[in-house]
JSON list of C-alpha atoms in Angstrom, two decimals:
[
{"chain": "A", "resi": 1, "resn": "UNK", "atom": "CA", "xyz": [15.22, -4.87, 2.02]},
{"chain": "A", "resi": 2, "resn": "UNK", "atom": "CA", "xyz": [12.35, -2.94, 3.21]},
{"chain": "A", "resi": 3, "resn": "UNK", "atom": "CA", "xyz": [11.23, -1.97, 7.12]},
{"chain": "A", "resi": 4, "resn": "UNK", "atom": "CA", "xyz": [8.11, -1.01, 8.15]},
{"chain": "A", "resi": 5, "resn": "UNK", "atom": "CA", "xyz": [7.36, 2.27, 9.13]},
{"chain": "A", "resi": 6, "resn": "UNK", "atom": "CA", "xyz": [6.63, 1.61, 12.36]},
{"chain": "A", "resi": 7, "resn": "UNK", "atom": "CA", "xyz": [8.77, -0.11, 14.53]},
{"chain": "A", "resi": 8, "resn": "UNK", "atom": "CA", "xyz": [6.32, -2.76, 16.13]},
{"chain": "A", "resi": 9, "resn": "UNK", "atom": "CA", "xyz": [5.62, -6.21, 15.76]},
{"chain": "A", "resi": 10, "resn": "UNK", "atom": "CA", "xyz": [2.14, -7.68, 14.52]},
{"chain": "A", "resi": 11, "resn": "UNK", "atom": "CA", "xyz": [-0.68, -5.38, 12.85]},
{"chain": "A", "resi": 12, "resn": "UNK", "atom": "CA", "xyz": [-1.57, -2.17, 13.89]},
{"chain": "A", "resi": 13, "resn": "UNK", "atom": "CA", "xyz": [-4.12, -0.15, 12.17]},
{"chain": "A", "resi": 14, "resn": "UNK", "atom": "CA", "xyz": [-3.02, 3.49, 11.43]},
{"chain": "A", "resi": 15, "resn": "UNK", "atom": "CA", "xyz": [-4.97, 5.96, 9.45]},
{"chain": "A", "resi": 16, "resn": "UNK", "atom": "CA", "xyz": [-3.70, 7.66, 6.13]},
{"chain": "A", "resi": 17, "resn": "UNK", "atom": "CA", "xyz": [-2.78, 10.91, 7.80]},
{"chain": "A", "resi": 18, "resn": "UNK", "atom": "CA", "xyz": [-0.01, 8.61, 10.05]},
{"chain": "A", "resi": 19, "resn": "UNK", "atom": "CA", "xyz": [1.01, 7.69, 7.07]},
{"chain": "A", "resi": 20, "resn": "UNK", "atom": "CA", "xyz": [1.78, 11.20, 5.31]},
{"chain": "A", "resi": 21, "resn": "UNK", "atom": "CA", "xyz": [3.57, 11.40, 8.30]},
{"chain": "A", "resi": 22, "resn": "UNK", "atom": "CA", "xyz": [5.86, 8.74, 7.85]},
{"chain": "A", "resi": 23, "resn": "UNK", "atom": "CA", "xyz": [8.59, 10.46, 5.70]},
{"chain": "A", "resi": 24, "resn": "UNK", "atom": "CA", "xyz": [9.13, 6.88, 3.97]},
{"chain": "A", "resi": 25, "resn": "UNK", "atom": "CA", "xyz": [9.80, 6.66, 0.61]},
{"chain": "A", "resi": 26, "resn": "UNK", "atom": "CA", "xyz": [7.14, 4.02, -0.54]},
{"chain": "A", "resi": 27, "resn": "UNK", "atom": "CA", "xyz": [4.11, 3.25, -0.27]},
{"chain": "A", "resi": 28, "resn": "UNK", "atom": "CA", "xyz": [2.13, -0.27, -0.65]},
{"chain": "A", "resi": 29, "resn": "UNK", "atom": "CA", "xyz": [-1.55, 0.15, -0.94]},
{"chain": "A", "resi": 30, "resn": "UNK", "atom": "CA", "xyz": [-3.16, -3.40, -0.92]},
{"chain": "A", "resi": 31, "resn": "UNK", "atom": "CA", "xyz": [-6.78, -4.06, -1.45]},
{"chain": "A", "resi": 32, "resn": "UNK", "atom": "CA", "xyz": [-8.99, -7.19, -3.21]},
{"chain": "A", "resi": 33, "resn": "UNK", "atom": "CA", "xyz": [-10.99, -4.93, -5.29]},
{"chain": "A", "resi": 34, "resn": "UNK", "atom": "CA", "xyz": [-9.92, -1.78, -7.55]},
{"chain": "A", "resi": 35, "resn": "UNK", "atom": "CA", "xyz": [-10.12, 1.17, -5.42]},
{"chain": "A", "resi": 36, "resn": "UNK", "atom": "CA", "xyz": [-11.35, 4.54, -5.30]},
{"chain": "A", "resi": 37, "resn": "UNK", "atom": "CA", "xyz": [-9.09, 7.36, -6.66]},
{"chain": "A", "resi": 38, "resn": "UNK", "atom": "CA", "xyz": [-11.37, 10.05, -5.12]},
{"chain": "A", "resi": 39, "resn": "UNK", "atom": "CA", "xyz": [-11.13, 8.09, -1.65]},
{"chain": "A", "resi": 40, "resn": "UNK", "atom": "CA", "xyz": [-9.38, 10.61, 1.51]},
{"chain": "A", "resi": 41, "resn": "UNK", "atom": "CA", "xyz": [-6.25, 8.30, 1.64]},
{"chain": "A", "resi": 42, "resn": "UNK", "atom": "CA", "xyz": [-5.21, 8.73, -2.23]},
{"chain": "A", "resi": 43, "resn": "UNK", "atom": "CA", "xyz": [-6.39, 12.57, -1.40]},
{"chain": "A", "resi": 44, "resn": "UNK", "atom": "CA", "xyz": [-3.69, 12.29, 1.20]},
{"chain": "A", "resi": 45, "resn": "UNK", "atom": "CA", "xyz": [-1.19, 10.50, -0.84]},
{"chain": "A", "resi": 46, "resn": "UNK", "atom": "CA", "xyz": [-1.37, 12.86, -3.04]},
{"chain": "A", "resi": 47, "resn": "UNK", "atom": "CA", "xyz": [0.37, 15.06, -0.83]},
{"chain": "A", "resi": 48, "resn": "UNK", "atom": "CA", "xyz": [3.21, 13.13, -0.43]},
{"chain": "A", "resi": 49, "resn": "UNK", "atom": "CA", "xyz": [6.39, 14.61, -1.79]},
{"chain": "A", "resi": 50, "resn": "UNK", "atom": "CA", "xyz": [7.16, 13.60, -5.46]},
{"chain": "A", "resi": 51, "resn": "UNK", "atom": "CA", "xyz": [10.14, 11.71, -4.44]},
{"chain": "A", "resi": 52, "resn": "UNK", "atom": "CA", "xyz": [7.51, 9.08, -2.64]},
{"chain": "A", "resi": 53, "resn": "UNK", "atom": "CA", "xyz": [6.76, 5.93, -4.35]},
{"chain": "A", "resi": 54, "resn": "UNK", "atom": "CA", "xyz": [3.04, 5.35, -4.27]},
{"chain": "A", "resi": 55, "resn": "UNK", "atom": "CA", "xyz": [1.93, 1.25, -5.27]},
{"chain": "A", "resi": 56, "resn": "UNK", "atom": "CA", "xyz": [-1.60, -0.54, -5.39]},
{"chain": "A", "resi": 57, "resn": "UNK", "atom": "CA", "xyz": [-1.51, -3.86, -5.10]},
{"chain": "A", "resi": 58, "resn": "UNK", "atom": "CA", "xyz": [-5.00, -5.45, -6.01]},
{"chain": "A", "resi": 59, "resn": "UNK", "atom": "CA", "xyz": [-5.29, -9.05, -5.98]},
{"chain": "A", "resi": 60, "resn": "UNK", "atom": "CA", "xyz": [-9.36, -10.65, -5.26]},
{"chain": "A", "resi": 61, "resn": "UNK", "atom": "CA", "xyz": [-7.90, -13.35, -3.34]},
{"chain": "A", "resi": 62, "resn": "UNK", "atom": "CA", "xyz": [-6.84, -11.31, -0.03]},
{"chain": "A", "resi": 63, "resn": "UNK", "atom": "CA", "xyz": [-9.37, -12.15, 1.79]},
{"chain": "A", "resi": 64, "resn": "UNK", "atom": "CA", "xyz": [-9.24, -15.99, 1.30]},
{"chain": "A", "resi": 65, "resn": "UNK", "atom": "CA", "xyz": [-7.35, -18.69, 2.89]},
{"chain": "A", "resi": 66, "resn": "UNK", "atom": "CA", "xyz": [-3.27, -18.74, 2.71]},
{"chain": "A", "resi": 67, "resn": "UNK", "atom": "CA", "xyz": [-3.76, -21.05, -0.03]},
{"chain": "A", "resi": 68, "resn": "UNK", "atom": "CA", "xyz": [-3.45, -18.22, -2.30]},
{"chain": "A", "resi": 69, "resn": "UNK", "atom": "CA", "xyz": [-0.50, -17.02, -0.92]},
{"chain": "A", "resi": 70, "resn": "UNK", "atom": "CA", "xyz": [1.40, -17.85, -3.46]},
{"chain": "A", "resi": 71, "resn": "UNK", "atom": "CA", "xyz": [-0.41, -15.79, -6.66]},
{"chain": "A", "resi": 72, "resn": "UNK", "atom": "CA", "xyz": [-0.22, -13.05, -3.61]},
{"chain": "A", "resi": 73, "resn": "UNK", "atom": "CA", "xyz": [3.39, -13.07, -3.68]},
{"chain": "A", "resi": 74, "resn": "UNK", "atom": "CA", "xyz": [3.73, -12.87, -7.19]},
{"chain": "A", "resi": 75, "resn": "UNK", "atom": "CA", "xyz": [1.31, -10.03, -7.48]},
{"chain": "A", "resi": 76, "resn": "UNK", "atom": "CA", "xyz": [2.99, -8.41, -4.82]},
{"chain": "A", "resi": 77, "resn": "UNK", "atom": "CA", "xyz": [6.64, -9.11, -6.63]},
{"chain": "A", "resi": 78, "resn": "UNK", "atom": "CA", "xyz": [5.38, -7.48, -9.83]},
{"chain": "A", "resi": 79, "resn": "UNK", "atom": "CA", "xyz": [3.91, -4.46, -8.40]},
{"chain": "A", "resi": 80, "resn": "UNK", "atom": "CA", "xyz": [6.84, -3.52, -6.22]},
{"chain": "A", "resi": 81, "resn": "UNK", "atom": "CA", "xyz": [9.48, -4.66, -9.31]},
{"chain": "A", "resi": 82, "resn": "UNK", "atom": "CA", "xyz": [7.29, -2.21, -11.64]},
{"chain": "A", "resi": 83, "resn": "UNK", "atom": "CA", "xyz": [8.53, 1.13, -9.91]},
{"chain": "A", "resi": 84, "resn": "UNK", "atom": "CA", "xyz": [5.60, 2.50, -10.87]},
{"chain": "A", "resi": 85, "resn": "UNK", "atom": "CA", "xyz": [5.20, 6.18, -8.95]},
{"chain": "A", "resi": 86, "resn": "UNK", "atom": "CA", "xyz": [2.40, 8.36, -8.37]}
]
């Protein structure tokens, strides 16, 4: 199973140079729209070394009601089960 890089309970907003700094091995982008390559945190991602896993998971229903939770999930299930790097 995974952990999260940061060893804290609840949500707690970090920017993309924390997350360079990580030294994990993956990375799960998520977003409700397709976004944009040339944006500062793929810049940084980039960076990462090669042995880094880098995933975007896009799915337009994010931002609506836990009804949707479910098509989430399997979004989320096929993305990470891909093993698609950077």
């Amino acid at each position: 199973g995974a952990s999260n890089a940061l060893p804290i309970a609840g949500w707690s907003p970090i920017g993309f140079e924390d997350v360079v700094r990580c030294r994990t091995d993956r990375v799960l982008v998520v977003a409700s729209y397709e976004p944009d390559p040339t944006h500062p945190l793929f810049i940084a991602l980039d960076q990462l070394p090669e042995q880094v896993t880098v995933d975007t998971l896009v799915h337009p229903a994010l931002n609506l009601p836990a009804t949707n939770l479910p098509a989430i999930m399997r979004t989320m299930r096929a993305t990470l089960g891909a093993g698609v790097s950077k």
